[in-house]
Every structure is written in structure tokens, then in C-alpha cells.
PDB file of C-alpha atoms in Angstrom:
ATOM      1  CA  MET A 297     -25.703  32.910  79.577  1.00  0.00           C
ATOM      2  CA  PRO A 298     -22.650  34.996  78.931  1.00  0.00           C
ATOM      3  CA  ASP A 299     -19.641  34.594  80.930  1.00  0.00           C
ATOM      4  CA  PRO A 300     -19.396  37.140  84.015  1.00  0.00           C
ATOM      5  CA  VAL A 301     -18.764  40.641  82.563  1.00  0.00           C
ATOM      6  CA  SER A 302     -16.022  42.692  84.051  1.00  0.00           C
ATOM      7  CA  ASN A 303     -15.942  46.465  83.778  1.00  0.00           C
ATOM      8  CA  GLY A 304     -12.867  47.813  85.328  1.00  0.00           C
ATOM      9  CA  SER A 305     -13.201  46.941  88.953  1.00  0.00           C
ATOM     10  CA  LEU A 306     -16.851  46.149  88.691  1.00  0.00           C
ATOM     11  CA  GLU A 307     -18.153  42.637  88.252  1.00  0.00           C
ATOM     12  CA  LYS A 308     -21.518  41.463  87.122  1.00  0.00           C
ATOM     13  CA  ARG A 309     -22.658  37.871  88.035  1.00  0.00           C
ATOM     14  CA  GLU A 310     -25.896  36.019  87.801  1.00  0.00           C
ATOM     15  CA  ILE A 311     -26.579  33.932  90.881  1.00  0.00           C
ATOM     16  CA  GLN A 312     -29.306  31.179  91.260  1.00  0.00           C
ATOM     17  CA  VAL A 313     -31.676  31.795  94.337  1.00  0.00           C
ATOM     18  CA  LYS A 314     -33.503  29.097  95.956  1.00  0.00           C
ATOM     19  CA  GLY A 315     -36.601  29.208  98.359  1.00  0.00           C
ATOM     20  CA  MET A 316     -38.344  32.830  97.403  1.00  0.00           C
ATOM     21  CA  THR A 317     -41.888  32.553  97.555  1.00  0.00           C
ATOM     22  CA  CYS A 318     -43.242  36.072  97.163  1.00  0.00           C
ATOM     23  CA  ALA A 319     -42.637  39.666  96.332  1.00  0.00           C
ATOM     24  CA  ALA A 320     -41.553  39.984  99.915  1.00  0.00           C
ATOM     25  CA  CYS A 321     -38.847  37.678  99.420  1.00  0.00           C
ATOM     26  CA  VAL A 322     -37.514  39.529  96.502  1.00  0.00           C
ATOM     27  CA  ALA A 323     -37.584  42.483  98.242  1.00  0.00           C
ATOM     28  CA  ARG A 324     -35.392  41.228 101.325  1.00  0.00           C
ATOM     29  CA  VAL A 325     -32.725  39.507  98.750  1.00  0.00           C
ATOM     30  CA  GLU A 326     -32.611  42.767  97.175  1.00  0.00           C
ATOM     31  CA  ARG A 327     -32.092  44.932 100.127  1.00  0.00           C
ATOM     32  CA  LYS A 328     -29.756  42.352 101.706  1.00  0.00           C
ATOM     33  CA  LEU A 329     -27.681  42.647  98.646  1.00  0.00           C
ATOM     34  CA  LYS A 330     -27.672  46.274  97.930  1.00  0.00           C
ATOM     35  CA  SER A 331     -26.906  47.104 101.918  1.00  0.00           C
ATOM     36  CA  THR A 332     -23.705  44.590 101.422  1.00  0.00           C
ATOM     37  CA  PRO A 333     -20.706  47.045 101.393  1.00  0.00           C
ATOM     38  CA  GLY A 334     -18.962  46.705  97.589  1.00  0.00           C
ATOM     39  CA  VAL A 335     -22.621  45.850  95.996  1.00  0.00           C
ATOM     40  CA  ILE A 336     -23.291  48.621  93.499  1.00  0.00           C
ATOM     41  CA  ASP A 337     -26.769  47.018  92.084  1.00  0.00           C
ATOM     42  CA  ALA A 338     -28.755  43.987  92.509  1.00  0.00           C
ATOM     43  CA  THR A 339     -32.108  42.920  90.931  1.00  0.00           C
ATOM     44  CA  VAL A 340     -33.852  39.681  91.486  1.00  0.00           C
ATOM     45  CA  ASN A 341     -36.212  37.802  89.559  1.00  0.00           C
ATOM     46  CA  LEU A 342     -38.743  35.505  91.495  1.00  0.00           C
ATOM     47  CA  ALA A 343     -40.108  33.609  88.317  1.00  0.00           C
ATOM     48  CA  THR A 344     -36.518  32.629  87.187  1.00  0.00           C
ATOM     49  CA  GLU A 345     -35.136  32.743  90.882  1.00  0.00           C
ATOM     50  CA  LYS A 346     -32.122  34.523  89.695  1.00  0.00           C
ATOM     51  CA  ALA A 347     -30.221  37.414  91.003  1.00  0.00           C
ATOM     52  CA  THR A 348     -28.045  39.764  88.995  1.00  0.00           C
ATOM     53  CA  VAL A 349     -25.481  41.568  91.064  1.00  0.00           C
ATOM     54  CA  THR A 350     -22.928  44.188  90.003  1.00  0.00           C
ATOM     55  CA  TYR A 351     -20.112  44.431  92.619  1.00  0.00           C
ATOM     56  CA  ALA A 352     -16.747  45.880  93.222  1.00  0.00           C
ATOM     57  CA  ALA A 353     -14.346  43.339  92.867  1.00  0.00           C
ATOM     58  CA  GLY A 354     -11.798  45.084  94.819  1.00  0.00           C
ATOM     59  CA  GLU A 355     -14.034  45.265  97.763  1.00  0.00           C
ATOM     60  CA  LEU A 356     -15.584  41.657  97.915  1.00  0.00           C
ATOM     61  CA  SER A 357     -15.771  38.355  96.236  1.00  0.00           C
ATOM     62  CA  ILE A 358     -18.533  36.349  94.636  1.00  0.00           C
ATOM     63  CA  HIS A 359     -18.530  34.159  98.005  1.00  0.00           C
ATOM     64  CA  ASP A 360     -19.222  37.422  99.960  1.00  0.00           C
ATOM     65  CA  VAL A 361     -22.354  37.833  97.574  1.00  0.00           C
ATOM     66  CA  LEU A 362     -23.644  34.474  98.063  1.00  0.00           C
ATOM     67  CA  LYS A 363     -22.922  34.515 102.093  1.00  0.00           C
ATOM     68  CA  ALA A 364     -25.109  37.574 101.943  1.00  0.00           C
ATOM     69  CA  ILE A 365     -28.038  35.713  99.996  1.00  0.00           C
ATOM     70  CA  ASN A 366     -27.625  32.895 102.566  1.00  0.00           C
ATOM     71  CA  GLU A 367     -27.747  35.058 105.528  1.00  0.00           C
ATOM     72  CA  ALA A 368     -31.170  36.454 104.001  1.00  0.00           C
ATOM     73  CA  GLY A 369     -32.589  32.943 104.497  1.00  0.00           C
ATOM     74  CA  TYR A 370     -31.879  31.487 100.870  1.00  0.00           C
ATOM     75  CA  GLU A 371     -29.879  29.044  99.317  1.00  0.00           C
ATOM     76  CA  SER A 372     -27.655  30.410  96.589  1.00  0.00           C
ATOM     77  CA  GLU A 373     -25.194  29.213  93.748  1.00  0.00           C
ATOM     78  CA  GLU A 374     -23.523  31.350  91.100  1.00  0.00           C
ATOM     79  CA  ILE A 375     -24.526  30.421  87.688  1.00  0.00           C
ATOM     80  CA  ILE A 376     -21.447  29.463  85.319  1.00  0.00           C
ATOM     81  CA  ASP A 377     -21.579  28.496  81.662  1.00  0.00           C
ATOM     82  CA  GLN A 378     -25.482  28.557  81.469  1.00  0.00           C
ATOM     83  CA  THR A 379     -25.931  25.908  84.301  1.00  0.00           C
ATOM     84  CA  ALA A 380     -25.872  25.434  88.044  1.00  0.00           C
ATOM     85  CA  ARG A 381     -26.299  22.176  90.172  1.00  0.00           C
ATOM     86  CA  TRP A 382     -29.865  22.990  90.081  1.00  0.00           C
ATOM     87  CA  ASN A 383     -30.586  21.512  86.885  1.00  0.00           C
ATOM     88  CA  GLU A 384     -33.907  20.275  85.399  1.00  0.00           C
ATOM     89  CA  GLU A 385     -33.366  16.855  87.293  1.00  0.00           C
ATOM     90  CA  GLU A 386     -33.407  19.111  90.652  1.00  0.00           C
ATOM     91  CA  ARG A 387     -36.549  20.996  89.735  1.00  0.00           C
ATOM     92  CA  HIS A 388     -38.392  17.902  88.932  1.00  0.00           C
ATOM     93  CA  GLN A 389     -37.486  16.231  92.097  1.00  0.00           C
ATOM     94  CA  GLU A 390     -38.589  19.528  93.874  1.00  0.00           C
ATOM     95  CA  HIS A 391     -41.916  19.184  91.926  1.00  0.00           C
ATOM     96  CA  LEU A 392     -42.369  15.557  93.225  1.00  0.00           C
ATOM     97  CA  ARG A 393     -41.760  16.624  96.917  1.00  0.00           C
ATOM     98  CA  GLN A 394     -44.386  19.413  96.625  1.00  0.00           C
ATOM     99  CA  ARG A 395     -46.742  16.957  94.791  1.00  0.00           C
ATOM    100  CA  ASN A 396     -46.098  14.236  97.513  1.00  0.00           C
ATOM    101  CA  LEU A 397     -46.684  16.693 100.450  1.00  0.00           C
ATOM    102  CA  PHE A 398     -49.826  18.416  98.772  1.00  0.00           C
ATOM    103  CA  ILE A 399     -51.424  14.873  98.494  1.00  0.00           C
ATOM    104  CA  PHE A 400     -50.355  14.063 102.041  1.00  0.00           C
ATOM    105  CA  CYS A 401     -51.939  17.081 103.486  1.00  0.00           C
ATOM    106  CA  ALA A 402     -54.920  16.928 101.092  1.00  0.00           C
ATOM    107  CA  ALA A 403     -55.654  13.342 102.530  1.00  0.00           C
ATOM    108  CA  PHE A 404     -55.831  14.768 106.020  1.00  0.00           C
ATOM    109  CA  ALA A 405     -57.605  18.134 105.176  1.00  0.00           C
ATOM    110  CA  ALA A 406     -60.297  16.613 102.974  1.00  0.00           C
ATOM    111  CA  PRO A 407     -62.228  14.789 106.121  1.00  0.00           C
ATOM    112  CA  LEU A 408     -62.029  17.926 107.976  1.00  0.00           C
ATOM    113  CA  LEU A 409     -63.623  20.057 104.982  1.00  0.00           C
ATOM    114  CA  LEU A 410     -66.258  17.320 104.341  1.00  0.00           C
ATOM    115  CA  GLY A 411     -66.951  17.211 108.235  1.00  0.00           C
ATOM    116  CA  MET A 412     -67.639  20.942 108.030  1.00  0.00           C
ATOM    117  CA  ILE A 413     -70.130  20.782 104.781  1.00  0.00           C
ATOM    118  CA  PHE A 414     -72.326  17.772 106.269  1.00  0.00           C
ATOM    119  CA  ASP A 415     -72.524  19.404 109.382  1.00  0.00           C
ATOM    120  CA  LEU A 416     -73.702  22.640 107.786  1.00  0.00           C
ATOM    121  CA  PHE A 417     -76.416  20.353 106.030  1.00  0.00           C
ATOM    122  CA  SER A 418     -77.204  18.229 108.926  1.00  0.00           C
ATOM    123  CA  PHE A 419     -75.780  14.948 107.331  1.00  0.00           C
ATOM    124  CA  THR A 420     -75.331  12.322 109.819  1.00  0.00           C
ATOM    125  CA  TRP A 421     -71.563  11.828 108.701  1.00  0.00           C
ATOM    126  CA  GLY A 422     -71.065  15.213 109.674  1.00  0.00           C
ATOM    127  CA  HIS A 423     -71.664  14.380 113.302  1.00  0.00           C
ATOM    128  CA  TYR A 424     -68.811  12.039 113.294  1.00  0.00           C
ATOM    129  CA  LEU A 425     -66.620  14.184 111.557  1.00  0.00           C
ATOM    130  CA  MET A 426     -66.966  17.119 113.948  1.00  0.00           C
ATOM    131  CA  ASN A 427     -65.624  15.258 116.665  1.00  0.00           C
ATOM    132  CA  PRO A 428     -62.890  17.471 118.252  1.00  0.00           C
ATOM    133  CA  TYR A 429     -60.374  14.630 118.857  1.00  0.00           C
ATOM    134  CA  LEU A 430     -60.831  13.031 115.515  1.00  0.00           C
ATOM    135  CA  GLN A 431     -60.394  16.604 113.938  1.00  0.00           C
ATOM    136  CA  PHE A 432     -57.256  17.057 116.165  1.00  0.00           C
ATOM    137  CA  ILE A 433     -55.774  13.762 115.032  1.00  0.00           C
ATOM    138  CA  LEU A 434     -56.391  14.724 111.358  1.00  0.00           C
ATOM    139  CA  ALA A 435     -55.248  18.280 111.471  1.00  0.00           C
ATOM    140  CA  THR A 436     -52.091  17.844 113.239  1.00  0.00           C
ATOM    141  CA  PRO A 437     -49.939  16.074 110.609  1.00  0.00           C
ATOM    142  CA  VAL A 438     -50.928  18.895 108.077  1.00  0.00           C
ATOM    143  CA  GLN A 439     -50.141  21.352 110.674  1.00  0.00           C
ATOM    144  CA  ILE A 440     -46.671  20.065 111.304  1.00  0.00           C
ATOM    145  CA  GLY A 441     -45.676  18.057 108.262  1.00  0.00           C
ATOM    146  CA  GLY A 442     -47.139  20.717 105.707  1.00  0.00           C
ATOM    147  CA  GLY A 443     -46.727  23.640 107.834  1.00  0.00           C
ATOM    148  CA  LEU A 444     -43.034  22.983 108.644  1.00  0.00           C
ATOM    149  CA  GLN A 445     -41.700  24.696 105.694  1.00  0.00           C
ATOM    150  CA  PHE A 446     -43.821  27.753 106.301  1.00  0.00           C
ATOM    151  CA  TYR A 447     -42.315  27.773 109.929  1.00  0.00           C
ATOM    152  CA  ARG A 448     -38.789  27.825 108.484  1.00  0.00           C
ATOM    153  CA  GLY A 449     -39.696  30.361 105.886  1.00  0.00           C
ATOM    154  CA  ALA A 450     -41.117  32.491 108.554  1.00  0.00           C
ATOM    155  CA  TYR A 451     -38.222  32.164 110.904  1.00  0.00           C
ATOM    156  CA  HIS A 452     -35.701  33.436 108.326  1.00  0.00           C
ATOM    157  CA  ALA A 453     -37.983  36.407 107.204  1.00  0.00           C
ATOM    158  CA  LEU A 454     -38.597  37.617 110.747  1.00  0.00           C
ATOM    159  CA  LYS A 455     -34.754  36.914 111.548  1.00  0.00           C
ATOM    160  CA  SER A 456     -33.874  39.353 108.725  1.00  0.00           C
ATOM    161  CA  GLY A 457     -36.269  42.045 110.025  1.00  0.00           C
ATOM    162  CA  SER A 458     -39.070  41.641 107.457  1.00  0.00           C
ATOM    163  CA  ALA A 459     -41.943  39.476 106.741  1.00  0.00           C
ATOM    164  CA  ASN A 460     -43.332  37.400 103.848  1.00  0.00           C
ATOM    165  CA  MET A 461     -46.099  35.006 102.713  1.00  0.00           C
ATOM    166  CA  ASP A 462     -44.507  32.168 104.969  1.00  0.00           C
ATOM    167  CA  VAL A 463     -45.091  34.754 108.059  1.00  0.00           C
ATOM    168  CA  LEU A 464     -48.589  35.266 107.069  1.00  0.00           C
ATOM    169  CA  VAL A 465     -49.470  31.617 106.726  1.00  0.00           C
ATOM    170  CA  ALA A 466     -47.719  30.312 110.007  1.00  0.00           C
ATOM    171  CA  MET A 467     -49.213  33.054 112.063  1.00  0.00           C
ATOM    172  CA  GLY A 468     -52.882  32.520 110.435  1.00  0.00           C
ATOM    173  CA  THR A 469     -52.692  28.617 110.635  1.00  0.00           C
ATOM    174  CA  THR A 470     -51.017  28.569 114.116  1.00  0.00           C
ATOM    175  CA  ALA A 471     -53.773  31.018 115.543  1.00  0.00           C
ATOM    176  CA  ALA A 472     -56.503  28.590 114.266  1.00  0.00           C
ATOM    177  CA  TYR A 473     -54.912  25.536 115.058  1.00  0.00           C
ATOM    178  CA  GLY A 474     -53.941  26.740 118.706  1.00  0.00           C
ATOM    179  CA  TYR A 475     -57.520  27.906 119.321  1.00  0.00           C
ATOM    180  CA  SER A 476     -59.098  24.833 118.295  1.00  0.00           C
ATOM    181  CA  LEU A 477     -56.440  23.048 120.564  1.00  0.00           C
ATOM    182  CA  TYR A 478     -57.320  24.975 123.541  1.00  0.00           C
ATOM    183  CA  HIS A 479     -61.174  24.111 122.546  1.00  0.00           C
ATOM    184  CA  THR A 480     -60.331  20.332 122.313  1.00  0.00           C
ATOM    185  CA  PHE A 481     -58.605  19.972 125.592  1.00  0.00           C
ATOM    186  CA  PHE A 482     -59.691  22.774 127.929  1.00  0.00           C
ATOM    187  CA  THR A 483     -62.457  24.493 127.301  1.00  0.00           C
ATOM    188  CA  PRO A 484     -65.251  23.406 124.658  1.00  0.00           C
ATOM    189  CA  GLY A 485     -65.919  25.851 121.804  1.00  0.00           C
ATOM    190  CA  PRO A 486     -65.358  26.632 118.262  1.00  0.00           C
ATOM    191  CA  LEU A 487     -63.061  24.446 116.297  1.00  0.00           C
ATOM    192  CA  TYR A 488     -61.230  25.835 113.173  1.00  0.00           C
ATOM    193  CA  TYR A 489     -59.039  22.704 112.482  1.00  0.00           C
ATOM    194  CA  GLU A 490     -60.414  22.722 109.140  1.00  0.00           C
ATOM    195  CA  ALA A 491     -59.471  26.357 108.103  1.00  0.00           C
ATOM    196  CA  ALA A 492     -55.732  25.802 109.112  1.00  0.00           C
ATOM    197  CA  ALA A 493     -55.453  22.421 107.494  1.00  0.00           C
ATOM    198  CA  VAL A 494     -57.113  23.745 104.076  1.00  0.00           C
ATOM    199  CA  VAL A 495     -55.078  27.174 104.047  1.00  0.00           C
ATOM    200  CA  ILE A 496     -51.725  24.909 104.319  1.00  0.00           C
ATOM    201  CA  THR A 497     -53.128  22.686 101.855  1.00  0.00           C
ATOM    202  CA  LEU A 498     -54.201  25.433  99.382  1.00  0.00           C
ATOM    203  CA  VAL A 499     -50.863  26.959  99.477  1.00  0.00           C
ATOM    204  CA  LEU A 500     -48.774  23.944  99.005  1.00  0.00           C
ATOM    205  CA  LEU A 501     -51.199  23.509  95.652  1.00  0.00           C
ATOM    206  CA  GLY A 502     -49.812  26.595  94.728  1.00  0.00           C
ATOM    207  CA  LYS A 503     -46.378  25.623  95.210  1.00  0.00           C
ATOM    208  CA  MET A 504     -46.818  22.444  93.436  1.00  0.00           C
ATOM    209  CA  LEU A 505     -48.179  24.411  90.315  1.00  0.00           C
ATOM    210  CA  GLU A 506     -45.496  26.986  90.237  1.00  0.00           C
ATOM    211  CA  ASN A 507     -42.961  24.147  90.056  1.00  0.00           C
ATOM    212  CA  ALA A 508     -45.171  22.228  87.378  1.00  0.00           C
TER     213      ALA A 508
END
């Protein structure tokens, strides 16, 4: 990575951006940077998790640029001498975290999915696995433990006035889980615990594969 390039009063820097999940995240970071006074141009790459920013050195500093990214809901750090604190070891740790979270959620989501399949074919086990209280017990750890990062991402996205994949996952799974919760404890009706749990688990699988 070349050193920051100075061009008169302009400076060009590369920044590591952590926490982006989709094209909407890229668009939000770029929009936030370009709306920052003093920023001339900004491009963000989702695959490499990097932003290239050109700004007027006399109007703002690299710390102002990093602050703008943080205000958009993402962690950021300037890349110096081809390295940042987010090195391969940290990427490996993030992969392990996503893997463990996926395994945790899959362990709870699998019985819910099997219960739906068994009940569809009138297998005996399907009757037991379709118990509303059992499904509630299985789905809740997935909704809270696995869904927490999506709620966080959705909060930051909505706070900045936009939406991303986290908002979609949070809204969809909360609707399915909340509807099922109502039918479990108030009025008997159809349950969609398995839908919420499986969606969260599959998205976590995708994140795990991205970090592989």
C-alpha cells in the first residue's frame, strides 16, 4: 500500500471499515463521507472493507474522516504502511466468533425445522416438536443471541436515515417471532418460530462464509 498521497492541499487516504454487510452499507458510508464538508471524493469497497477518501487537508483531518464513518455506525481505522490493527489474526477471531454463533443458533433452529417437516408428514415426533412452549424455548435464544447483531446494525442504519440488510432481517424475524409469541401466550394460532430462527441461522451462515 503506498503512503498517503498529498496533492497540493488535498490528501488521499485508505481507511479500514468494519461492520458493512451489504451494498446499502457501502452506499451509506459513501453518502456520509461525501456529505462531510471538505471531502472531495470517497469510494468504498465491500469485499476489501476499505474506503478511499480524498479530502482538503486544510478543512479537516483524518480524524474527522474517521469520525464521520463512526457516526454512520461503523468502526474505522486509517491504513498505514499496508497494515491496520485488524490483521489476519483478528479476521480469524471474527471468523471463529461467527462460526460459534452459527453453531449455537443451528442447534436450536434444527429441532424447529425438523418439527415442521415431521408434522407435515404426520410423524410422531412432529407432534411433540410442535408444542408452542417448546418452540418458544428453542426460538428465543436464536432471536436474542443470534439476532442481536442484526438489531444493532438496524439501529445504526435507521439512526443514519437509511436501511440495509440488518433492517430487513430484524423486521422480518421480529414480526414472525412476535406473532408466534402472541399466539403462544394469548390466543392460539399459527406459529412461525421456525421461520425466524432459520432466517437468522442462514444469514449467520452467510456471514461465516464471508469471513472464511
